[in-house]
Amino acid sequence: MKVNVVRNSTKRLNSDLSYLRQPDFIQLCRRLKSSHFTRNRKMPLENLLISVPARKGRTLQIELAYFKELFAMDNEISKPGYLKQRMKLNPEAYRELMRHHARNYYADGDASYDFKGYLLLAEDGSSCNVPLTDENVSTFGSVVQHKDRKPRPQIGIAALFDVGNRMLIDLTTEFSKFDERASAIKHISTETDVIGDRKAIHIFDRGYPSGSLFLHFQKNSIYFIARLASCHYKKEQLSMKTDDEWLDVIFDKSRVSAIRRAGNETAAQQMESAGKIRLRFVRITTPTENTVCLATNIPESLANIDEMAMLYHKRWGIETAFDDLKNKLQIENFTGSKPVIIEQDVYATGYLYNIMVDIMQDADTERTLYDADYKHPLQINRNIAIGLMKEAVIRLLLTEDAEKQAKIMNGLITEINRFLLPVRPGRSCYRSPVKLELKCEKTKLLRAVASLLL
């Protein structure tokens, strides 16, 4: 289906291209010296910026040959020369591009999904393995994955994600073992720069609940939903007489001391000063028939117990976003082993993700035109769509010709809508557990011996 109008995602891509030529953004790109990126180079700054999200996870020499063809360059690019330029580039430039694209998305009024006027924002963290070097261990930290192996360096990633509109509001790199609550507060304190004055409900999993975080939300009049582990606020959970009630959480000496022992003196003092906080505790049953307790400050007039269960279930969207980043966009295919290059790759992947989500929403808008011809409503096959988009997005970034952009977008969206999936209501399939074949010969031997001794 051919569409002649300029799509909103294309307008925002053109805005990104204009933004990366602004003097303030060019200054942000300069990591080391204010004089960098002023001379004429084989690969100018604009092409250097596009080369990072354009990478395909191959060897650097093959990537450089691809860049030469992609940018129609006359001269070869050497590996030392390319990496030297990359070392001068500030990773925060890609984070700003990611936020700039999201900022325009909300400013244009395209964030269509909300709950009674509230955006649903989920916060979560993950980690990625990085190349084993002493510099990476000291910069990002490490984890011991097996007692007989060396520590493995990992980079922490924290994200604030709009689960309804699937847009990354913010993404930051962290130490391998980082304070998730501090990252959440940092993201929430700057979210208005992206979403403007839109109201939001923040959704958290079990790693986030704490008295200091709840006090921060209460002080700033922010609605939240946080899942409680069985050991979190156990006294309050056991005192519940119904599945939905308001309780006073007392910050007694034991709770304050636990925060102080963790090294957060400021939070401990805030809890001592407040003394208590009144929260709503809601007990729900998940689709897997597990009982879950949620803590929230949302009044019953805004969300009843069934709506609370639905809102918490929406949090799963951030898990699928991390799956897209890791397994479909291959965020761990790093260009080099230096910490600055690793951070560039992480932020560039986040920027690429927001562009792809934006294009998929345009494709989904046009997809609804096909629904009347089918028994069941249709949805986009995200696996195929992401695979189709990466090359097309780079070609879109390399041209500002409206006719060429329209041709690329028409072809891309037509291809995406060739692979639609029916949404069959009430469909479920039990997955029987399967024991995977062991690859480690030592483990196979130990298990075989153990089975003989039983």
mmCIF file of C-alpha atoms in Angstrom, residues 11-265:
data_model
loop_
_atom_site.group_PDB
_atom_site.id
_atom_site.type_symbol
_atom_site.label_atom_id
_atom_site.label_comp_id
_atom_site.label_asym_id
_atom_site.label_seq_id
_atom_site.Cartn_x
_atom_site.Cartn_y
_atom_site.Cartn_z
ATOM 1 C CA LYS A 11 9.996 13.877 10.118
ATOM 2 C CA ARG A 12 11.648 12.970 13.408
ATOM 3 C CA LEU A 13 14.576 11.314 11.611
ATOM 4 C CA ASN A 14 15.127 14.540 9.668
ATOM 5 C CA SER A 15 14.964 16.446 12.949
ATOM 6 C CA ASP A 16 17.699 14.147 14.309
ATOM 7 C CA LEU A 17 19.884 14.898 11.278
ATOM 8 C CA SER A 18 19.415 18.635 11.773
ATOM 9 C CA TYR A 19 20.133 18.295 15.486
ATOM 10 C CA LEU A 20 23.470 16.522 15.066
ATOM 11 C CA ARG A 21 24.701 19.502 13.010
ATOM 12 C CA GLN A 22 23.897 22.014 15.744
ATOM 13 C CA PRO A 23 26.958 23.681 17.388
ATOM 14 C CA ASP A 24 25.824 22.679 20.896
ATOM 15 C CA PHE A 25 25.507 19.023 19.892
ATOM 16 C CA ILE A 26 28.884 19.054 18.106
ATOM 17 C CA GLN A 27 30.403 20.449 21.301
ATOM 18 C CA LEU A 28 28.784 17.599 23.261
ATOM 19 C CA CYS A 29 30.451 15.114 20.885
ATOM 20 C CA ARG A 30 33.929 16.348 21.878
ATOM 21 C CA ARG A 31 35.014 14.093 24.726
ATOM 22 C CA LEU A 32 38.611 15.262 25.165
ATOM 23 C CA LYS A 33 39.287 18.636 23.504
ATOM 24 C CA SER A 34 37.117 21.453 22.199
ATOM 25 C CA SER A 35 39.244 21.507 19.033
ATOM 26 C CA HIS A 36 38.323 17.946 18.009
ATOM 27 C CA PHE A 37 36.096 17.353 14.948
ATOM 28 C CA THR A 38 37.001 20.698 13.364
ATOM 29 C CA ARG A 39 39.308 19.480 10.572
ATOM 30 C CA ASN A 40 38.216 17.859 7.319
ATOM 31 C CA ARG A 41 38.668 14.086 7.701
ATOM 32 C CA LYS A 42 38.160 11.015 5.535
ATOM 33 C CA MET A 43 35.172 10.262 7.763
ATOM 34 C CA PRO A 44 33.519 13.495 8.972
ATOM 35 C CA LEU A 45 31.729 13.659 12.318
ATOM 36 C CA GLU A 46 28.281 13.053 10.823
ATOM 37 C CA ASN A 47 29.402 9.818 9.150
ATOM 38 C CA LEU A 48 31.311 8.793 12.282
ATOM 39 C CA LEU A 49 28.115 9.172 14.326
ATOM 40 C CA ILE A 50 26.088 7.096 11.848
ATOM 41 C CA SER A 51 28.776 4.383 11.629
ATOM 42 C CA VAL A 52 28.202 3.203 15.216
ATOM 43 C CA PRO A 53 24.502 2.232 14.900
ATOM 44 C CA ALA A 54 25.307 0.944 11.384
ATOM 45 C CA ARG A 55 27.714 -1.714 12.676
ATOM 46 C CA LYS A 56 26.781 -5.340 11.970
ATOM 47 C CA GLY A 57 28.866 -7.165 14.583
ATOM 48 C CA ARG A 58 31.551 -8.347 12.165
ATOM 49 C CA THR A 59 35.321 -7.897 12.353
ATOM 50 C CA LEU A 60 36.443 -4.278 12.322
ATOM 51 C CA GLN A 61 38.220 -4.628 8.975
ATOM 52 C CA ILE A 62 35.029 -5.884 7.300
ATOM 53 C CA GLU A 63 33.017 -3.156 9.036
ATOM 54 C CA LEU A 64 35.379 -0.499 7.644
ATOM 55 C CA ALA A 65 35.019 -1.914 4.135
ATOM 56 C CA TYR A 66 31.240 -1.710 4.604
ATOM 57 C CA PHE A 67 31.503 1.905 5.812
ATOM 58 C CA LYS A 68 33.586 2.845 2.759
ATOM 59 C CA GLU A 69 30.827 1.562 0.485
ATOM 60 C CA LEU A 70 28.022 2.960 2.657
ATOM 61 C CA PHE A 71 29.424 6.495 2.751
ATOM 62 C CA ALA A 72 30.742 6.387 -0.864
ATOM 63 C CA MET A 73 34.283 7.206 0.284
ATOM 64 C CA ASP A 74 37.214 7.440 -2.129
ATOM 65 C CA ASN A 75 39.926 6.549 0.395
ATOM 66 C CA GLU A 76 40.416 3.550 2.670
ATOM 67 C CA ILE A 77 39.920 3.957 6.413
ATOM 68 C CA SER A 78 42.581 2.407 8.627
ATOM 69 C CA LYS A 79 41.632 0.609 11.830
ATOM 70 C CA PRO A 80 43.909 2.786 14.040
ATOM 71 C CA GLY A 81 42.566 5.961 12.422
ATOM 72 C CA TYR A 82 38.926 4.945 12.909
ATOM 73 C CA LEU A 83 39.414 3.873 16.527
ATOM 74 C CA LYS A 84 41.367 7.064 17.270
ATOM 75 C CA GLN A 85 38.388 9.100 16.079
ATOM 76 C CA ARG A 86 36.036 6.931 18.129
ATOM 77 C CA MET A 87 38.119 7.591 21.253
ATOM 78 C CA LYS A 88 37.475 11.331 20.812
ATOM 79 C CA LEU A 89 33.683 10.835 20.629
ATOM 80 C CA ASN A 90 31.602 11.367 23.764
ATOM 81 C CA PRO A 91 29.194 8.418 24.371
ATOM 82 C CA GLU A 92 26.673 10.862 25.865
ATOM 83 C CA ALA A 93 26.081 12.181 22.330
ATOM 84 C CA TYR A 94 24.136 8.993 21.487
ATOM 85 C CA ARG A 95 22.194 9.141 24.733
ATOM 86 C CA GLU A 96 21.203 12.707 23.874
ATOM 87 C CA LEU A 97 20.167 11.634 20.348
ATOM 88 C CA MET A 98 18.024 8.861 21.852
ATOM 89 C CA ARG A 99 16.345 11.306 24.232
ATOM 90 C CA HIS A 100 16.003 13.937 21.480
ATOM 91 C CA HIS A 101 14.102 11.484 19.264
ATOM 92 C CA ALA A 102 11.831 10.488 22.167
ATOM 93 C CA ARG A 103 11.357 14.157 23.101
ATOM 94 C CA ASN A 104 10.070 14.960 19.611
ATOM 95 C CA TYR A 105 7.852 11.863 19.688
ATOM 96 C CA TYR A 106 6.005 13.109 22.786
ATOM 97 C CA ALA A 107 6.014 16.750 21.645
ATOM 98 C CA ASP A 108 4.308 15.711 18.387
ATOM 99 C CA GLY A 109 1.502 14.058 20.367
ATOM 100 C CA ASP A 110 2.105 10.557 18.973
ATOM 101 C CA ALA A 111 2.194 8.838 22.394
ATOM 102 C CA SER A 112 -1.279 7.398 21.962
ATOM 103 C CA TYR A 113 -1.323 4.755 24.711
ATOM 104 C CA ASP A 114 -1.972 5.731 28.307
ATOM 105 C CA PHE A 115 -4.099 4.700 31.294
ATOM 106 C CA LYS A 116 -6.724 7.325 32.132
ATOM 107 C CA GLY A 117 -4.332 10.056 30.977
ATOM 108 C CA TYR A 118 -1.217 8.560 32.637
ATOM 109 C CA LEU A 119 1.784 7.154 30.780
ATOM 110 C CA LEU A 120 2.968 3.782 32.130
ATOM 111 C CA LEU A 121 6.725 3.971 32.757
ATOM 112 C CA ALA A 122 8.691 0.915 33.907
ATOM 113 C CA GLU A 123 12.183 1.016 35.405
ATOM 114 C CA ASP A 124 14.513 -1.968 35.290
ATOM 115 C CA GLY A 125 18.164 -2.914 35.016
ATOM 116 C CA SER A 126 20.222 -5.522 33.229
ATOM 117 C CA SER A 127 23.853 -6.317 32.469
ATOM 118 C CA CYS A 128 26.003 -7.182 29.461
ATOM 119 C CA ASN A 129 29.259 -9.092 29.264
ATOM 120 C CA VAL A 130 32.138 -6.948 28.013
ATOM 121 C CA PRO A 131 35.630 -7.919 26.764
ATOM 122 C CA LEU A 132 37.928 -9.210 29.498
ATOM 123 C CA THR A 133 40.514 -6.473 30.095
ATOM 124 C CA ASP A 134 41.916 -4.983 33.287
ATOM 125 C CA GLU A 135 40.583 -1.579 32.242
ATOM 126 C CA ASN A 136 37.031 -2.917 31.876
ATOM 127 C CA VAL A 137 37.213 -4.702 35.238
ATOM 128 C CA SER A 138 38.286 -1.468 36.958
ATOM 129 C CA THR A 139 35.763 0.684 35.034
ATOM 130 C CA PHE A 140 32.643 -1.498 35.133
ATOM 131 C CA GLY A 141 33.385 -4.105 37.795
ATOM 132 C CA SER A 142 33.038 -7.866 37.476
ATOM 133 C CA VAL A 143 30.999 -10.837 38.626
ATOM 134 C CA VAL A 144 32.125 -14.374 39.441
ATOM 135 C CA GLN A 145 30.014 -16.673 37.271
ATOM 136 C CA HIS A 146 31.733 -19.870 38.411
ATOM 137 C CA LYS A 147 34.045 -20.501 41.347
ATOM 138 C CA ASP A 148 36.690 -22.094 39.121
ATOM 139 C CA ARG A 149 36.768 -19.230 36.623
ATOM 140 C CA LYS A 150 38.161 -15.712 36.546
ATOM 141 C CA PRO A 151 35.821 -12.795 37.306
ATOM 142 C CA ARG A 152 33.884 -11.727 34.229
ATOM 143 C CA PRO A 153 33.624 -7.961 33.566
ATOM 144 C CA GLN A 154 30.088 -6.725 33.023
ATOM 145 C CA ILE A 155 28.495 -3.361 32.340
ATOM 146 C CA GLY A 156 25.243 -2.483 34.081
ATOM 147 C CA ILE A 157 22.389 -0.953 32.084
ATOM 148 C CA ALA A 158 19.444 0.904 33.641
ATOM 149 C CA ALA A 159 16.424 1.959 31.584
ATOM 150 C CA LEU A 160 13.235 3.971 31.976
ATOM 151 C CA PHE A 161 10.742 2.648 29.433
ATOM 152 C CA ASP A 162 7.261 3.646 28.264
ATOM 153 C CA VAL A 163 5.590 0.216 28.181
ATOM 154 C CA GLY A 164 2.504 1.446 26.348
ATOM 155 C CA ASN A 165 4.276 3.258 23.516
ATOM 156 C CA ARG A 166 7.470 1.135 23.728
ATOM 157 C CA MET A 167 9.772 4.159 23.738
ATOM 158 C CA LEU A 168 13.016 4.399 25.740
ATOM 159 C CA ILE A 169 12.752 7.523 27.891
ATOM 160 C CA ASP A 170 16.290 7.120 29.226
ATOM 161 C CA LEU A 171 19.105 4.588 29.233
ATOM 162 C CA THR A 172 22.283 4.811 31.308
ATOM 163 C CA THR A 173 25.380 2.675 31.703
ATOM 164 C CA GLU A 174 26.300 1.742 35.251
ATOM 165 C CA PHE A 175 28.772 -0.281 37.318
ATOM 166 C CA SER A 176 28.147 -4.041 37.117
ATOM 167 C CA LYS A 177 26.492 -4.060 40.559
ATOM 168 C CA PHE A 178 24.715 -0.727 40.791
ATOM 169 C CA ASP A 179 22.124 0.881 43.036
ATOM 170 C CA GLU A 180 18.910 0.405 41.055
ATOM 171 C CA ARG A 181 16.968 2.788 43.296
ATOM 172 C CA ALA A 182 19.475 5.615 42.753
ATOM 173 C CA SER A 183 19.303 5.049 38.985
ATOM 174 C CA ALA A 184 15.500 5.151 39.119
ATOM 175 C CA ILE A 185 15.528 8.483 40.968
ATOM 176 C CA LYS A 186 18.063 9.876 38.465
ATOM 177 C CA HIS A 187 15.881 8.848 35.511
ATOM 178 C CA ILE A 188 12.643 10.103 37.050
ATOM 179 C CA SER A 189 14.182 13.469 37.970
ATOM 180 C CA THR A 190 14.978 14.136 34.282
ATOM 181 C CA GLU A 191 11.976 12.453 32.614
ATOM 182 C CA THR A 192 10.073 15.733 32.158
ATOM 183 C CA ASP A 193 12.802 16.822 29.723
ATOM 184 C CA VAL A 194 11.475 14.045 27.434
ATOM 185 C CA ILE A 195 7.766 13.582 28.190
ATOM 186 C CA GLY A 196 7.038 17.208 29.085
ATOM 187 C CA ASP A 197 4.110 17.762 31.435
ATOM 188 C CA ARG A 198 2.520 14.345 30.777
ATOM 189 C CA LYS A 199 1.456 12.535 33.958
ATOM 190 C CA ALA A 200 2.922 9.082 34.591
ATOM 191 C CA ILE A 201 2.589 5.966 36.738
ATOM 192 C CA HIS A 202 5.913 4.267 37.503
ATOM 193 C CA ILE A 203 6.054 0.474 37.760
ATOM 194 C CA PHE A 204 8.833 -1.459 39.532
ATOM 195 C CA ASP A 205 9.750 -5.066 40.174
ATOM 196 C CA ARG A 206 10.974 -6.635 43.411
ATOM 197 C CA GLY A 207 14.476 -5.103 43.485
ATOM 198 C CA TYR A 208 13.298 -1.518 43.963
ATOM 199 C CA PRO A 209 11.014 -1.148 47.028
ATOM 200 C CA SER A 210 12.594 0.885 49.839
ATOM 201 C CA GLY A 211 11.416 3.464 52.313
ATOM 202 C CA SER A 212 13.621 6.191 50.840
ATOM 203 C CA LEU A 213 12.262 5.584 47.318
ATOM 204 C CA PHE A 214 8.656 5.635 48.541
ATOM 205 C CA LEU A 215 9.318 8.892 50.421
ATOM 206 C CA HIS A 216 10.794 10.412 47.256
ATOM 207 C CA PHE A 217 7.602 9.556 45.354
ATOM 208 C CA GLN A 218 5.388 10.903 48.120
ATOM 209 C CA LYS A 219 7.359 14.165 48.320
ATOM 210 C CA ASN A 220 7.127 14.713 44.554
ATOM 211 C CA SER A 221 3.499 13.494 44.175
ATOM 212 C CA ILE A 222 4.475 10.663 41.812
ATOM 213 C CA TYR A 223 2.237 7.608 41.447
ATOM 214 C CA PHE A 224 3.985 4.227 41.579
ATOM 215 C CA ILE A 225 3.364 0.476 41.715
ATOM 216 C CA ALA A 226 6.075 -1.734 43.217
ATOM 217 C CA ARG A 227 6.031 -5.489 43.609
ATOM 218 C CA LEU A 228 7.095 -6.658 47.061
ATOM 219 C CA ALA A 229 9.174 -9.739 47.715
ATOM 220 C CA SER A 230 7.872 -11.981 50.486
ATOM 221 C CA CYS A 231 10.525 -10.562 52.845
ATOM 222 C CA HIS A 232 9.756 -6.899 52.041
ATOM 223 C CA TYR A 233 7.500 -5.236 54.613
ATOM 224 C CA LYS A 234 6.614 -8.691 55.890
ATOM 225 C CA LYS A 235 4.903 -7.322 58.994
ATOM 226 C CA GLU A 236 2.498 -5.271 56.877
ATOM 227 C CA GLN A 237 1.839 -8.120 54.441
ATOM 228 C CA LEU A 238 0.951 -10.498 57.287
ATOM 229 C CA SER A 239 -1.357 -7.929 58.876
ATOM 230 C CA MET A 240 -3.534 -7.604 55.745
ATOM 231 C CA LYS A 241 -7.130 -8.648 56.432
ATOM 232 C CA THR A 242 -8.308 -8.076 52.849
ATOM 233 C CA ASP A 243 -6.669 -8.093 49.431
ATOM 234 C CA ASP A 244 -6.750 -4.298 49.177
ATOM 235 C CA GLU A 245 -6.135 -1.947 52.100
ATOM 236 C CA TRP A 246 -4.145 1.089 53.252
ATOM 237 C CA LEU A 247 -1.545 0.523 55.985
ATOM 238 C CA ASP A 248 0.994 2.636 57.858
ATOM 239 C CA VAL A 249 4.580 1.533 57.208
ATOM 240 C CA ILE A 250 6.583 2.380 60.330
ATOM 241 C CA PHE A 251 10.265 3.193 59.815
ATOM 242 C CA ASP A 252 11.451 1.596 63.033
ATOM 243 C CA LYS A 253 15.043 1.330 64.205
ATOM 244 C CA SER A 254 15.713 -1.983 62.436
ATOM 245 C CA ARG A 255 14.595 -0.645 59.047
ATOM 246 C CA VAL A 256 16.566 2.582 59.377
ATOM 247 C CA SER A 257 19.662 0.698 60.568
ATOM 248 C CA ALA A 258 19.515 -1.611 57.543
ATOM 249 C CA ILE A 259 19.608 1.418 55.219
ATOM 250 C CA ARG A 260 22.432 2.974 57.234
ATOM 251 C CA ARG A 261 24.489 -0.248 57.108
ATOM 252 C CA ALA A 262 24.088 -0.219 53.332
ATOM 253 C CA GLY A 263 25.938 3.116 53.317
ATOM 254 C CA ASN A 264 23.005 5.401 52.495
ATOM 255 C CA GLU A 265 23.074 7.841 55.387
#
